[in-house]
PDB file of C-alpha atoms in Angstrom:
ATOM      1  CA  ASP A  89      26.457  -3.417 -36.683  1.00  0.00           C
ATOM      2  CA  ALA A  90      26.561  -4.720 -33.143  1.00  0.00           C
ATOM      3  CA  LYS A  91      29.305  -2.326 -30.962  1.00  0.00           C
ATOM      4  CA  THR A  92      31.666  -4.208 -29.947  1.00  0.00           C
ATOM      5  CA  THR A  93      33.669  -3.388 -26.463  1.00  0.00           C
ATOM      6  CA  GLN A  94      37.047  -4.984 -25.555  1.00  0.00           C
ATOM      7  CA  PRO A  95      40.130  -4.220 -23.160  1.00  0.00           C
ATOM      8  CA  ASN A  96      42.563  -1.871 -24.983  1.00  0.00           C
ATOM      9  CA  SER A  97      45.709  -4.500 -24.012  1.00  0.00           C
ATOM     10  CA  MET A  98      46.489  -7.466 -22.608  1.00  0.00           C
ATOM     11  CA  GLU A  99      49.198  -9.323 -21.610  1.00  0.00           C
ATOM     12  CA  SER A 100      50.252 -12.879 -21.641  1.00  0.00           C
ATOM     13  CA  ASN A 101      53.689 -15.198 -21.358  1.00  0.00           C
ATOM     14  CA  GLU A 102      54.697 -17.295 -24.200  1.00  0.00           C
ATOM     15  CA  GLU A 103      53.445 -20.862 -24.925  1.00  0.00           C
ATOM     16  CA  GLU A 104      50.815 -19.840 -22.271  1.00  0.00           C
ATOM     17  CA  PRO A 105      46.625 -20.311 -23.639  1.00  0.00           C
ATOM     18  CA  VAL A 106      45.867 -16.489 -23.876  1.00  0.00           C
ATOM     19  CA  HIS A 107      41.837 -15.204 -23.876  1.00  0.00           C
ATOM     20  CA  LEU A 108      40.576 -12.369 -25.325  1.00  0.00           C
ATOM     21  CA  PRO A 109      37.137 -11.164 -24.562  1.00  0.00           C
ATOM     22  CA  CYS A 110      34.636  -8.911 -26.278  1.00  0.00           C
ATOM     23  CA  ASN A 111      31.188  -7.189 -25.599  1.00  0.00           C
ATOM     24  CA  HIS A 112      28.790  -7.136 -28.668  1.00  0.00           C
ATOM     25  CA  SER A 113      25.641  -7.129 -26.307  1.00  0.00           C
ATOM     26  CA  THR A 114      23.846  -5.119 -29.711  1.00  0.00           C
ATOM     27  CA  ILE A 115      23.804  -7.961 -32.009  1.00  0.00           C
ATOM     28  CA  SER A 116      20.798  -9.461 -33.655  1.00  0.00           C
ATOM     29  CA  GLY A 117      20.491 -13.207 -34.296  1.00  0.00           C
ATOM     30  CA  THR A 118      21.866 -13.122 -37.234  1.00  0.00           C
ATOM     31  CA  ASP A 119      24.835 -11.400 -36.640  1.00  0.00           C
ATOM     32  CA  TYR A 120      28.462 -13.278 -37.773  1.00  0.00           C
ATOM     33  CA  ILE A 121      31.073 -12.645 -34.662  1.00  0.00           C
ATOM     34  CA  HIS A 122      34.961 -12.000 -36.550  1.00  0.00           C
ATOM     35  CA  TRP A 123      38.548 -12.475 -35.189  1.00  0.00           C
ATOM     36  CA  TYR A 124      40.357 -10.710 -37.193  1.00  0.00           C
ATOM     37  CA  ARG A 125      44.106  -9.091 -35.828  1.00  0.00           C
ATOM     38  CA  GLN A 126      46.951  -6.380 -37.169  1.00  0.00           C
ATOM     39  CA  LEU A 127      50.432  -7.648 -36.639  1.00  0.00           C
ATOM     40  CA  PRO A 128      53.253  -4.582 -36.791  1.00  0.00           C
ATOM     41  CA  SER A 129      53.126  -3.444 -39.802  1.00  0.00           C
ATOM     42  CA  GLN A 130      51.146  -6.061 -42.013  1.00  0.00           C
ATOM     43  CA  GLY A 131      47.730  -5.662 -42.596  1.00  0.00           C
ATOM     44  CA  PRO A 132      44.992  -6.908 -41.307  1.00  0.00           C
ATOM     45  CA  GLU A 133      44.595 -10.400 -41.027  1.00  0.00           C
ATOM     46  CA  TYR A 134      41.374 -13.332 -40.561  1.00  0.00           C
ATOM     47  CA  VAL A 135      40.989 -15.064 -37.427  1.00  0.00           C
ATOM     48  CA  ILE A 136      38.494 -16.919 -36.859  1.00  0.00           C
ATOM     49  CA  HIS A 137      33.882 -16.024 -37.223  1.00  0.00           C
ATOM     50  CA  GLY A 138      31.434 -18.024 -35.578  1.00  0.00           C
ATOM     51  CA  LEU A 139      27.739 -17.410 -35.780  1.00  0.00           C
ATOM     52  CA  THR A 140      26.184 -19.373 -32.340  1.00  0.00           C
ATOM     53  CA  SER A 141      28.445 -22.370 -31.569  1.00  0.00           C
ATOM     54  CA  ASN A 142      32.294 -22.348 -30.341  1.00  0.00           C
ATOM     55  CA  VAL A 143      34.018 -22.962 -33.655  1.00  0.00           C
ATOM     56  CA  ASN A 144      37.715 -24.409 -34.199  1.00  0.00           C
ATOM     57  CA  ASN A 145      40.800 -23.408 -35.942  1.00  0.00           C
ATOM     58  CA  ARG A 146      44.041 -23.921 -36.361  1.00  0.00           C
ATOM     59  CA  MET A 147      45.017 -20.820 -35.466  1.00  0.00           C
ATOM     60  CA  ALA A 148      42.451 -20.353 -32.632  1.00  0.00           C
ATOM     61  CA  SER A 149      39.112 -21.559 -31.171  1.00  0.00           C
ATOM     62  CA  LEU A 150      36.592 -18.792 -30.834  1.00  0.00           C
ATOM     63  CA  ALA A 151      34.048 -19.486 -27.147  1.00  0.00           C
ATOM     64  CA  ILE A 152      30.149 -18.018 -27.939  1.00  0.00           C
ATOM     65  CA  ALA A 153      28.055 -16.874 -25.433  1.00  0.00           C
ATOM     66  CA  GLU A 154      24.943 -18.247 -24.263  1.00  0.00           C
ATOM     67  CA  ASP A 155      22.669 -15.181 -25.424  1.00  0.00           C
ATOM     68  CA  ARG A 156      25.762 -14.048 -27.948  1.00  0.00           C
ATOM     69  CA  LYS A 157      26.425 -10.729 -26.568  1.00  0.00           C
ATOM     70  CA  SER A 158      29.986 -11.604 -25.402  1.00  0.00           C
ATOM     71  CA  SER A 159      32.193 -13.676 -27.282  1.00  0.00           C
ATOM     72  CA  THR A 160      36.062 -15.196 -25.840  1.00  0.00           C
ATOM     73  CA  LEU A 161      39.667 -16.214 -28.315  1.00  0.00           C
ATOM     74  CA  ILE A 162      41.393 -18.435 -27.384  1.00  0.00           C
ATOM     75  CA  LEU A 163      44.618 -18.463 -28.586  1.00  0.00           C
ATOM     76  CA  HIS A 164      46.099 -21.758 -26.489  1.00  0.00           C
ATOM     77  CA  ARG A 165      49.716 -20.996 -26.389  1.00  0.00           C
ATOM     78  CA  ALA A 166      50.935 -18.042 -27.675  1.00  0.00           C
ATOM     79  CA  THR A 167      53.325 -17.581 -29.199  1.00  0.00           C
ATOM     80  CA  LEU A 168      55.823 -14.212 -29.588  1.00  0.00           C
ATOM     81  CA  ARG A 169      54.644 -14.307 -33.273  1.00  0.00           C
ATOM     82  CA  ASP A 170      51.139 -13.681 -31.878  1.00  0.00           C
ATOM     83  CA  ALA A 171      52.048 -10.106 -30.496  1.00  0.00           C
ATOM     84  CA  ALA A 172      49.127  -8.362 -31.867  1.00  0.00           C
ATOM     85  CA  VAL A 173      46.354  -5.372 -32.059  1.00  0.00           C
ATOM     86  CA  TYR A 174      43.125  -7.911 -31.770  1.00  0.00           C
ATOM     87  CA  TYR A 175      39.660  -6.980 -33.102  1.00  0.00           C
ATOM     88  CA  CYS A 176      36.323  -8.792 -32.473  1.00  0.00           C
ATOM     89  CA  MET A 177      33.124  -7.220 -35.455  1.00  0.00           C
ATOM     90  CA  GLY A 178      29.676  -8.315 -35.299  1.00  0.00           C
ATOM     91  CA  LEU A 179      28.763  -8.618 -39.061  1.00  0.00           C
ATOM     92  CA  LYS A 180      25.053  -9.012 -40.338  1.00  0.00           C
ATOM     93  CA  THR A 181      24.095 -11.068 -42.620  1.00  0.00           C
ATOM     94  CA  GLY A 182      25.255 -10.914 -46.288  1.00  0.00           C
ATOM     95  CA  ALA A 183      27.071  -7.865 -44.798  1.00  0.00           C
ATOM     96  CA  ASN A 184      30.148  -7.513 -46.204  1.00  0.00           C
ATOM     97  CA  ASN A 185      31.980  -4.247 -45.029  1.00  0.00           C
ATOM     98  CA  LEU A 186      34.434  -4.327 -41.753  1.00  0.00           C
ATOM     99  CA  PHE A 187      34.002  -1.536 -39.461  1.00  0.00           C
ATOM    100  CA  PHE A 188      37.600  -1.820 -37.216  1.00  0.00           C
ATOM    101  CA  GLY A 189      37.399  -0.898 -33.259  1.00  0.00           C
ATOM    102  CA  THR A 190      40.737  -0.509 -31.827  1.00  0.00           C
ATOM    103  CA  GLY A 191      40.946  -3.703 -30.355  1.00  0.00           C
ATOM    104  CA  THR A 192      43.025  -5.018 -27.835  1.00  0.00           C
ATOM    105  CA  ARG A 193      46.348  -4.685 -27.959  1.00  0.00           C
ATOM    106  CA  LEU A 194      48.401  -7.913 -27.003  1.00  0.00           C
ATOM    107  CA  THR A 195      52.617  -8.498 -25.704  1.00  0.00           C
ATOM    108  CA  VAL A 196      53.403 -11.966 -25.362  1.00  0.00           C
ATOM    109  CA  ILE A 197      56.665 -12.063 -22.666  1.00  0.00           C
ATOM    110  CA  PRO A 198      59.407 -13.910 -23.533  1.00  0.00           C
TER     111      PRO A 198
ATOM    112  CA  GLU B   1      49.316 -20.231 -50.191  1.00  0.00           C
ATOM    113  CA  PRO B   2      47.317 -18.137 -52.638  1.00  0.00           C
ATOM    114  CA  GLU B   3      47.734 -14.262 -51.284  1.00  0.00           C
ATOM    115  CA  VAL B   4      45.939 -10.477 -51.829  1.00  0.00           C
ATOM    116  CA  THR B   5      49.323  -8.953 -54.105  1.00  0.00           C
ATOM    117  CA  GLN B   6      49.327  -4.822 -54.386  1.00  0.00           C
ATOM    118  CA  THR B   7      51.763  -1.872 -55.879  1.00  0.00           C
ATOM    119  CA  PRO B   8      53.627   0.085 -55.558  1.00  0.00           C
ATOM    120  CA  SER B   9      54.501  -0.614 -51.787  1.00  0.00           C
ATOM    121  CA  HIS B  10      54.792   2.520 -50.498  1.00  0.00           C
ATOM    122  CA  GLN B  11      54.221   6.409 -53.199  1.00  0.00           C
ATOM    123  CA  VAL B  12      55.157   9.272 -52.961  1.00  0.00           C
ATOM    124  CA  THR B  13      53.183  12.378 -54.952  1.00  0.00           C
ATOM    125  CA  GLN B  14      51.896  16.247 -54.774  1.00  0.00           C
ATOM    126  CA  MET B  15      48.624  17.776 -53.406  1.00  0.00           C
ATOM    127  CA  GLY B  16      46.605  17.936 -56.045  1.00  0.00           C
ATOM    128  CA  GLN B  17      48.003  14.944 -58.311  1.00  0.00           C
ATOM    129  CA  GLU B  18      46.356  11.929 -58.728  1.00  0.00           C
ATOM    130  CA  VAL B  19      46.579   8.013 -57.275  1.00  0.00           C
ATOM    131  CA  ILE B  20      46.722   4.769 -58.769  1.00  0.00           C
ATOM    132  CA  LEU B  21      46.463   1.695 -56.360  1.00  0.00           C
ATOM    133  CA  ARG B  22      46.490  -1.501 -57.849  1.00  0.00           C
ATOM    134  CA  CYS B  23      45.671  -5.102 -56.079  1.00  0.00           C
ATOM    135  CA  VAL B  24      45.731  -8.560 -57.850  1.00  0.00           C
ATOM    136  CA  PRO B  25      42.516 -10.105 -56.125  1.00  0.00           C
ATOM    137  CA  ILE B  26      42.723 -13.805 -55.471  1.00  0.00           C
ATOM    138  CA  SER B  27      41.509 -15.757 -57.892  1.00  0.00           C
ATOM    139  CA  ASN B  28      37.765 -17.215 -57.948  1.00  0.00           C
ATOM    140  CA  HIS B  29      37.121 -14.480 -55.262  1.00  0.00           C
ATOM    141  CA  LEU B  30      33.972 -12.894 -56.408  1.00  0.00           C
ATOM    142  CA  TYR B  31      33.640  -9.370 -54.044  1.00  0.00           C
ATOM    143  CA  PHE B  32      36.872  -7.235 -53.670  1.00  0.00           C
ATOM    144  CA  TYR B  33      37.550  -4.582 -51.042  1.00  0.00           C
ATOM    145  CA  TRP B  34      38.893  -1.489 -50.148  1.00  0.00           C
ATOM    146  CA  TYR B  35      40.751   0.152 -46.218  1.00  0.00           C
ATOM    147  CA  ARG B  36      42.297   2.961 -45.163  1.00  0.00           C
ATOM    148  CA  GLN B  37      45.152   3.506 -42.376  1.00  0.00           C
ATOM    149  CA  ILE B  38      45.961   6.800 -41.069  1.00  0.00           C
ATOM    150  CA  LEU B  39      49.311   5.917 -38.927  1.00  0.00           C
ATOM    151  CA  GLY B  40      48.275   5.707 -35.470  1.00  0.00           C
ATOM    152  CA  GLN B  41      44.563   5.289 -35.818  1.00  0.00           C
ATOM    153  CA  LYS B  42      41.777   2.421 -36.746  1.00  0.00           C
ATOM    154  CA  VAL B  43      41.513   0.039 -40.828  1.00  0.00           C
ATOM    155  CA  GLU B  44      38.352   2.138 -42.405  1.00  0.00           C
ATOM    156  CA  PHE B  45      36.752   1.113 -44.171  1.00  0.00           C
ATOM    157  CA  LEU B  46      36.467   2.370 -48.107  1.00  0.00           C
ATOM    158  CA  VAL B  47      34.523   0.598 -49.967  1.00  0.00           C
ATOM    159  CA  SER B  48      33.394  -2.798 -51.552  1.00  0.00           C
ATOM    160  CA  PHE B  49      32.429  -4.275 -54.815  1.00  0.00           C
ATOM    161  CA  TYR B  50      30.815  -6.462 -56.167  1.00  0.00           C
ATOM    162  CA  ASN B  51      30.104  -8.355 -60.170  1.00  0.00           C
ATOM    163  CA  ASN B  52      31.495  -5.079 -61.467  1.00  0.00           C
ATOM    164  CA  GLU B  53      29.348  -2.504 -59.174  1.00  0.00           C
ATOM    165  CA  ILE B  54      29.949  -0.786 -55.596  1.00  0.00           C
ATOM    166  CA  SER B  55      28.597  -2.675 -53.348  1.00  0.00           C
ATOM    167  CA  GLU B  56      29.105  -0.461 -50.490  1.00  0.00           C
ATOM    168  CA  LYS B  57      31.396   2.841 -49.771  1.00  0.00           C
ATOM    169  CA  SER B  58      31.480   5.103 -46.207  1.00  0.00           C
ATOM    170  CA  GLU B  59      31.250   8.627 -46.099  1.00  0.00           C
ATOM    171  CA  ILE B  60      35.172   8.516 -47.047  1.00  0.00           C
ATOM    172  CA  PHE B  61      34.529   7.491 -50.862  1.00  0.00           C
ATOM    173  CA  ASP B  62      33.850  10.857 -52.390  1.00  0.00           C
ATOM    174  CA  ASP B  63      33.701  12.321 -54.835  1.00  0.00           C
ATOM    175  CA  GLN B  64      37.768  11.454 -55.145  1.00  0.00           C
ATOM    176  CA  PHE B  65      37.406   8.568 -55.140  1.00  0.00           C
ATOM    177  CA  SER B  66      36.697   5.687 -57.578  1.00  0.00           C
ATOM    178  CA  VAL B  67      37.289   1.545 -58.185  1.00  0.00           C
ATOM    179  CA  GLU B  68      37.769  -0.125 -60.751  1.00  0.00           C
ATOM    180  CA  ARG B  69      38.219  -4.023 -62.546  1.00  0.00           C
ATOM    181  CA  PRO B  70      39.678  -3.456 -65.577  1.00  0.00           C
ATOM    182  CA  ASP B  71      40.029  -6.702 -66.425  1.00  0.00           C
ATOM    183  CA  GLY B  72      39.879  -9.857 -65.104  1.00  0.00           C
ATOM    184  CA  SER B  73      42.912 -10.189 -62.001  1.00  0.00           C
ATOM    185  CA  ASN B  74      43.601  -6.314 -61.318  1.00  0.00           C
ATOM    186  CA  PHE B  75      40.941  -4.361 -58.991  1.00  0.00           C
ATOM    187  CA  THR B  76      42.640  -0.323 -58.175  1.00  0.00           C
ATOM    188  CA  LEU B  77      41.473   2.667 -56.148  1.00  0.00           C
ATOM    189  CA  LYS B  78      41.779   6.338 -58.222  1.00  0.00           C
ATOM    190  CA  ILE B  79      42.169   9.429 -55.755  1.00  0.00           C
ATOM    191  CA  ARG B  80      41.566  12.020 -58.581  1.00  0.00           C
ATOM    192  CA  SER B  81      43.315  14.959 -56.858  1.00  0.00           C
ATOM    193  CA  THR B  82      45.743  14.365 -53.359  1.00  0.00           C
ATOM    194  CA  LYS B  83      45.621  16.026 -50.293  1.00  0.00           C
ATOM    195  CA  LEU B  84      47.439  15.464 -47.157  1.00  0.00           C
ATOM    196  CA  GLU B  85      45.176  13.785 -45.790  1.00  0.00           C
ATOM    197  CA  ASP B  86      45.116  11.361 -47.908  1.00  0.00           C
ATOM    198  CA  SER B  87      48.199   9.732 -46.730  1.00  0.00           C
ATOM    199  CA  ALA B  88      48.116   6.664 -45.507  1.00  0.00           C
ATOM    200  CA  MET B  89      47.719   3.176 -45.324  1.00  0.00           C
ATOM    201  CA  TYR B  90      45.415   1.181 -47.867  1.00  0.00           C
ATOM    202  CA  PHE B  91      44.559  -2.396 -47.495  1.00  0.00           C
ATOM    203  CA  CYS B  92      43.140  -4.420 -50.691  1.00  0.00           C
ATOM    204  CA  ALA B  93      40.506  -7.368 -49.095  1.00  0.00           C
ATOM    205  CA  SER B  94      39.102  -9.672 -51.171  1.00  0.00           C
ATOM    206  CA  SER B  95      36.912 -12.516 -50.274  1.00  0.00           C
ATOM    207  CA  VAL B  96      34.457 -15.440 -51.863  1.00  0.00           C
ATOM    208  CA  GLY B  97      31.076 -14.734 -50.391  1.00  0.00           C
ATOM    209  CA  THR B  98      30.426 -11.523 -47.763  1.00  0.00           C
ATOM    210  CA  SER B  99      28.631 -12.571 -43.685  1.00  0.00           C
ATOM    211  CA  ALA B 100      30.345 -15.859 -43.936  1.00  0.00           C
ATOM    212  CA  ASP B 101      33.490 -15.627 -45.297  1.00  0.00           C
ATOM    213  CA  GLU B 102      36.801 -14.646 -44.272  1.00  0.00           C
ATOM    214  CA  GLN B 103      37.766 -11.686 -46.223  1.00  0.00           C
ATOM    215  CA  PHE B 104      41.936 -12.110 -47.109  1.00  0.00           C
ATOM    216  CA  PHE B 105      44.534  -8.569 -46.655  1.00  0.00           C
ATOM    217  CA  GLY B 106      46.686  -7.559 -48.765  1.00  0.00           C
ATOM    218  CA  PRO B 107      50.156  -6.057 -47.528  1.00  0.00           C
ATOM    219  CA  GLY B 108      48.712  -2.909 -48.255  1.00  0.00           C
ATOM    220  CA  THR B 109      50.083  -0.157 -50.003  1.00  0.00           C
ATOM    221  CA  ARG B 110      51.862   3.164 -48.452  1.00  0.00           C
ATOM    222  CA  LEU B 111      49.942   6.817 -49.432  1.00  0.00           C
ATOM    223  CA  THR B 112      52.662  10.054 -49.179  1.00  0.00           C
ATOM    224  CA  VAL B 113      51.008  13.289 -50.118  1.00  0.00           C
ATOM    225  CA  LEU B 114      53.595  16.153 -49.833  1.00  0.00           C
TER     226      LEU B 114
END
């Protein structure tokens, strides 16, 4: 699976957009890019995933660089409930074991 | 909305005892997983299960661990002889398919080994 690099922590003001970056320079052409988050004292929660094209869902948007070596998770309006650790992972086609790194701890300031 | 459930929420056991952690995956899902998270550390993959057999396991998943789907709804993780270092949160997850599908996680079971 692709090695990913994320900043250890980020802060955002409530109701502002947040852009969480991830570098995955070793990703192969068939690896999916998955984002999960873990709220305090809870299990991981799926956020979004994509392969080549940008993706949108009710939680967030995923912008994937053209060379696929990086991606950005976009929370359009951060709420206090979005305070969590966000994990970016590469997942080979047909694979199903998620390898969580240390992620980015997002703090949302009221 | 369907969800993964786990029981118990907290299990306390003595070192050397056997424990069974239980999970009910989402009903139409075909892939099942166990992960663990030692306090303050990252989430670690243990094992994946598909079509009534283990499809992948990590180095952590040694002979002390086993998984089973005893009926059409439950998915269990057994630790035969617990060690102090097995103390962790254990998360069950399930998914419809593999890399193109999301995994749904349960709330976890906190295992404390004394």
